[in-house]
Amino acid sequence: AAELSLSRNLGLTVQGMRALKGQFKLDVAGASAQLKAGPFNLNAEVAASREHSSEDTGWTAIAGAQTGAMGGSLTLNGQYTSADFMTLNSAVSGKAGGLAEASATWSGSIWRGAQGANLHLGITGRLAADNVDGSLDSRTAKQAGEGTLTFRTGAGWILKAKYVLAHEGSDEAPSPIRDKINRVASLEATVPLKLAGNPVDMAARGSRATTVDNVSGGTDVLDTLALTGRAAMGKTLIAAGAGWSQSVKPGSRKQNAEATLSLARPIIDGLLESGIDAKLTDSREFKPGSGALDSAKDALDAALWLKYSPRPWVEVLAKLRANWGWYKPDSSMNYSDRYLEGQVRFRF
């Protein structure tokens, strides 16, 4: 790769890669540019790939722009990936018939109060579709809209509400095989408190996700609640959390609960540190219709660790871990396990 700064407002990057494994040979080359033109920040990237055994050649192009608008920030992005574009990341390789994506985001403060209080709004719209070149029999398209409203007080409290509405469908005729509507609503709060004169960071989040499948006629609902806290008591760092979730699908209802606790304390400042981590989980599945308990699993994972950092660039971690699991009604599946885990990390 080579990077060139042509001026304060223009930069250029050129890069290439060759990957070899047995008979597989892949070449990828591309270029990207960043340009500042007046109030606009522009960026563009194009890349091409060639897989030699199949002689497939593909390409991808990405473009974006950012500028101030209506008292906030407006960002536009677009991308096209051809069907034969290939990378070493299988998640973005071989997109069916070409994939096109576009998004627009606006964010900014819509109200400002005394002592730093403000109300911030973010709005995002996304469009995506595969089979843009029409080489396949059907196309899947996605449309999504997202809104986030964040309220900050002068005392450091943060309250955030978010709503996402998305639709995904295919265009097979006369009846599509995919037609889903997803709705996600969430509310979260971050509250700084004091306990015995020590600062405590508390956070809570609740959400409901609903998926309606218009093909099967089924509806899936996922509810989640989570509470976390972090504090320093002298030299001891304490982190605790609790969570609950319930998944309801046609003919199925599951609940999960979790509690975590972590303690960390230096033994020799800057050199030796110790700690304890523990997690307790409870999973339950209920019989359809009756609401009676069908099965349950309780598990405990605990660890005692010691961290040695003799140099800024090296770290040695030793951890003694233990696991226990209890099943109902089949207690023959109960288990326990203990083992020693070690890590050496180098940072450059």
C-alpha positions as a printed Julia matrix, in Angstrom:
348×3 Matrix{Float64}:
   0.0     0.0     0.0
   1.08    3.57   -0.68
  -0.47    6.69    0.78
   0.04   10.15   -0.69
  -1.05   13.51    0.7
  -1.3    15.8    -2.32
  -2.51   18.81   -0.34
  -4.31   19.71    2.87
  -7.59   18.89    1.13
  -6.68   15.87   -1.0
  -5.31   12.46   -0.07
  -4.82    9.31   -2.16
  -4.22    5.69   -1.18
  -3.33    2.83   -3.55
  -3.11   -0.76   -2.35
  -2.82   -4.28   -3.68
  -2.82   -7.84   -2.35
  -2.06  -11.33   -3.62
  -3.2   -14.42   -1.7
  -1.94  -17.93   -2.5
  -3.05  -21.28   -1.06
  -2.49  -24.43   -3.1
  -4.17  -23.87   -6.48
  -6.05  -20.84   -5.18
  -4.7   -17.45   -6.25
  -6.52  -14.18   -5.63
  -5.43  -10.68   -6.66
  -7.12   -7.59   -5.24
  -6.16   -3.99   -6.07
  -7.83   -0.69   -5.35
  -7.54    3.01   -4.73
  -9.26    5.47   -2.42
  -9.36    9.25   -2.3
 -10.37   11.8     0.32
 -11.28   15.32   -0.78
 -12.37   18.41    1.12
 -14.25   20.82   -1.11
 -15.69   23.8     0.73
 -18.22   22.52    3.31
 -18.1    18.97    1.92
 -15.89   16.08    2.99
 -15.89   13.52    0.16
 -14.44   10.02    0.0
 -14.46    7.37   -2.69
 -12.97    3.92   -3.06
 -12.87    1.39   -5.88
 -11.39   -2.1    -5.86
 -11.2    -5.01   -8.28
 -10.53   -8.7    -7.69
  -9.5   -11.61   -9.9
  -9.62  -15.26   -8.92
  -7.29  -17.04  -11.35
  -8.64  -20.62  -11.3
 -12.17  -19.51  -12.27
 -11.0   -16.39  -14.11
 -13.73  -14.42  -12.31
 -13.21  -10.67  -12.15
 -15.35   -8.43   -9.96
 -15.33   -4.95   -8.55
 -16.77   -2.79   -5.79
 -17.2     0.96   -5.42
 -17.93    3.01   -2.32
 -18.66    6.73   -2.09
 -19.6     9.02    0.76
 -20.1    12.68    1.6
 -20.48   14.64    4.81
 -21.54   18.24    5.32
 -23.34   20.51    7.73
 -27.09   20.86    7.17
 -30.02   22.27    9.17
 -27.85   22.9    12.21
 -26.5    19.36   12.28
 -24.42   16.93   10.27
 -25.63   15.15    7.1
 -23.88   12.0     5.86
 -24.58   10.17    2.59
 -23.1     6.8     1.67
 -23.46    4.42   -1.26
 -21.89    1.13   -2.3
 -22.1    -1.33   -5.16
 -20.51   -4.79   -5.16
 -20.6    -6.9    -8.3
 -21.52  -10.57   -8.19
 -17.97  -11.79   -8.88
 -16.1    -9.54   -6.46
 -14.14  -11.69   -4.02
 -12.19  -11.01   -0.84
 -10.68  -13.2     1.86
 -13.71  -12.28    3.99
 -16.38  -14.79    3.02
 -19.12  -12.55    4.45
 -18.75  -10.08    1.56
 -17.75  -12.46   -1.23
 -19.94  -13.65   -4.05
 -22.86  -11.27   -3.58
 -25.81  -12.65   -5.55
 -26.19  -10.76   -8.79
 -24.54   -7.64   -7.4
 -25.45   -5.77   -4.22
 -26.32   -2.09   -3.92
 -26.66   -0.15   -0.67
 -27.42    3.48    0.15
 -27.9     5.34    3.42
 -28.5     8.86    4.64
 -28.0    10.08    8.21
 -28.73   13.41    9.86
 -27.83   14.17   13.45
 -27.73   17.3    15.52
 -28.94   19.1    18.64
 -32.54   20.28   18.49
 -32.62   21.91   21.93
 -30.07   23.35   24.34
 -30.79   24.26   27.94
 -28.95   25.61   30.93
 -25.82   24.02   32.41
 -25.05   21.96   29.31
 -28.4    20.16   29.0
 -29.35   19.3    25.41
 -31.61   17.16   23.25
 -29.97   15.36   20.31
 -31.78   13.77   17.36
 -30.41   11.23   14.88
 -32.3     9.94   11.84
 -31.04    7.26    9.43
 -32.58    5.72    6.32
 -31.14    2.68    4.52
 -31.9     0.91    1.24
 -30.3    -2.3     0.0
 -31.0    -4.81   -2.77
 -29.24   -7.77   -4.33
 -29.5    -9.08   -7.92
 -29.19   -5.53   -9.22
 -27.9    -6.82  -12.55
 -31.02   -8.98  -13.01
 -29.03  -12.16  -13.63
 -31.1   -14.2   -11.15
 -34.78  -15.05  -10.98
 -35.57  -12.98   -7.89
 -34.38  -10.04   -5.86
 -34.35   -9.36   -2.13
 -34.69   -5.75   -1.01
 -34.36   -4.17    2.43
 -35.63   -0.81    3.64
 -34.96    0.51    7.13
 -35.52    3.68    9.09
 -34.01    4.5    12.47
 -34.57    7.36   14.9
 -32.63    8.1    18.09
 -33.48   10.79   20.63
 -30.88   11.48   23.34
 -31.44   13.75   26.33
 -28.45   14.85   28.42
 -28.79   16.78   31.65
 -26.3    19.18   33.17
 -25.72   16.63   35.95
 -24.47   14.01   33.48
 -27.61   11.88   33.21
 -28.28   10.43   29.75
 -31.63    9.11   28.53
 -31.78    7.58   25.05
 -34.83    6.33   23.13
 -34.42    4.47   19.85
 -36.85    3.04   17.31
 -36.05    0.97   14.22
 -38.49   -0.1    11.5
 -37.24   -2.41    8.76
 -38.77   -4.45    5.95
 -37.18   -7.28    4.01
 -38.9    -8.92    1.08
 -38.3   -10.76   -2.18
 -40.08  -10.29   -5.51
 -40.96  -13.84   -6.56
 -44.27  -13.98   -8.41
 -47.02  -14.6    -7.61
 -46.02  -15.21   -3.97
 -42.77  -14.0    -2.37
 -40.89  -16.49   -0.21
 -39.58  -13.72    2.09
 -41.63  -10.88    3.54
 -40.71   -9.73    7.07
 -41.26   -6.58    9.1
 -38.97   -5.89   12.05
 -39.64   -3.35   14.78
 -37.22   -2.61   17.62
 -37.92   -0.1    20.39
 -35.4     0.51   23.18
 -34.93    2.85   26.11
 -31.69    3.22   28.03
 -30.4     5.45   30.8
 -26.95    6.21   32.18
 -26.9     7.67   35.67
 -23.77    8.78   37.6
 -24.26    8.32   41.35
 -22.2     8.39   44.54
 -22.0     5.58   47.08
 -20.16    6.33   50.35
 -18.5     9.22   48.56
 -17.32    7.05   45.64
 -18.58    7.6    42.06
 -20.78    4.84   40.64
 -21.74    4.57   36.96
 -25.15    2.95   36.57
 -26.78    2.0    33.28
 -30.14    0.4    32.48
 -31.59   -0.72   29.17
 -34.86   -2.24   28.04
 -35.93   -3.23   24.54
 -38.63   -5.06   22.59
 -38.0    -6.54   19.16
 -40.94   -7.78   17.09
 -40.67   -9.69   13.82
 -43.78  -10.32   11.75
 -43.44  -12.94    9.02
 -46.14  -12.22    6.46
 -45.39  -15.48    4.63
 -45.87  -17.87    7.54
 -48.17  -15.59    9.52
 -46.03  -15.95   12.66
 -44.84  -13.28   15.06
 -41.64  -13.42   17.15
 -41.17  -11.16   20.18
 -37.96  -10.66   22.14
 -37.97   -8.61   25.36
 -34.73   -7.72   27.17
 -33.84   -5.88   30.38
 -30.3    -5.15   31.61
 -28.77   -3.29   34.55
 -25.04   -2.66   35.01
 -22.91   -0.75   37.48
 -19.24    0.11   37.91
 -17.52    1.62   40.94
 -14.12    2.02   42.57
 -13.88    1.35   46.3
 -10.4     2.49   47.19
  -8.13    0.51   44.86
 -10.74   -2.18   44.2
 -12.69   -1.95   40.95
 -16.17   -3.47   41.1
 -18.43   -4.26   38.14
 -21.82   -5.94   38.48
 -24.7    -6.63   36.15
 -28.05   -8.36   35.84
 -30.08   -9.19   32.78
 -33.33  -10.84   31.76
 -34.75  -11.79   28.39
 -37.81  -13.57   27.06
 -38.26  -14.97   23.58
 -41.78  -15.81   22.4
 -42.26  -17.59   19.09
 -45.18  -19.6    17.72
 -45.23  -22.73   19.92
 -42.2   -21.69   22.03
 -41.41  -19.49   25.04
 -37.96  -19.18   26.61
 -36.59  -17.08   29.45
 -33.0   -16.33   30.4
 -31.62  -14.54   33.45
 -28.01  -13.64   34.19
 -26.02  -12.05   37.01
 -22.34  -11.09   36.84
 -19.77   -9.8    39.33
 -16.15   -8.8    38.75
 -13.57   -7.58   41.28
 -10.06   -6.35   40.44
  -7.39   -4.98   42.77
  -3.65   -4.25   42.35
  -1.3    -6.19   44.62
   1.78   -4.27   43.45
   0.9    -1.05   41.62
   1.81   -1.23   37.94
   3.17   -4.77   38.22
   0.8    -7.34   39.75
  -3.01   -7.39   39.8
  -5.57   -9.98   40.92
  -9.3   -10.41   40.51
 -12.41  -12.56   40.63
 -15.04  -13.01   37.9
 -18.33  -14.84   38.39
 -21.42  -15.37   36.24
 -24.67  -17.13   37.18
 -27.21  -17.98   34.47
 -30.68  -19.47   34.5
 -32.42  -20.69   31.32
 -36.0   -21.93   31.21
 -38.19  -23.3    28.44
 -41.94  -23.57   28.84
 -44.45  -25.97   27.33
 -46.59  -24.5    24.55
 -50.05  -23.41   25.64
 -49.96  -24.52   29.28
 -47.14  -22.27   30.5
 -45.76  -25.15   32.59
 -41.98  -25.49   32.91
 -40.58  -27.92   30.34
 -36.85  -27.74   31.14
 -34.37  -25.57   33.01
 -30.63  -25.14   33.27
 -28.64  -23.27   35.93
 -24.94  -22.63   35.44
 -22.16  -20.98   37.44
 -18.85  -19.89   35.94
 -16.2   -18.55   38.37
 -12.6   -17.53   37.79
  -9.71  -16.4    40.0
  -7.01  -14.6    38.02
  -3.58  -13.07   38.46
  -2.06  -10.59   35.98
   1.66   -9.84   35.86
   2.86   -6.87   33.75
   6.63   -6.48   34.13
   6.93   -4.32   31.0
   4.55   -1.95   29.18
   4.64   -4.26   26.16
   4.21   -7.66   27.84
   1.47   -9.12   30.05
   1.15  -12.57   31.63
  -2.25  -13.77   32.81
  -2.99  -16.93   34.83
  -6.6   -17.88   35.49
  -8.13  -20.71   37.53
 -11.64  -21.4    36.27
 -14.48  -23.62   37.43
 -17.88  -24.4    35.87
 -20.96  -26.08   37.25
 -24.23  -26.89   35.51
 -27.55  -28.21   36.84
 -30.39  -29.47   34.64
 -34.07  -30.04   35.36
 -35.76  -32.46   35.1
 -32.83  -34.55   33.74
 -30.27  -34.31   36.57
 -28.08  -36.93   34.82
 -26.8   -34.08   32.61
 -25.35  -32.15   35.58
 -21.65  -31.36   35.2
 -18.66  -29.67   36.8
 -15.27  -28.76   35.4
 -12.1   -27.05   36.62
  -9.03  -26.0    34.66
  -6.09  -23.62   34.54
  -5.81  -21.11   31.73
  -2.74  -19.06   30.83
  -2.04  -16.23   28.39
   1.0   -14.21   27.37
   0.3   -10.99   25.48
   2.75   -8.78   23.63
   1.78   -5.23   22.59
   3.69   -3.28   19.94
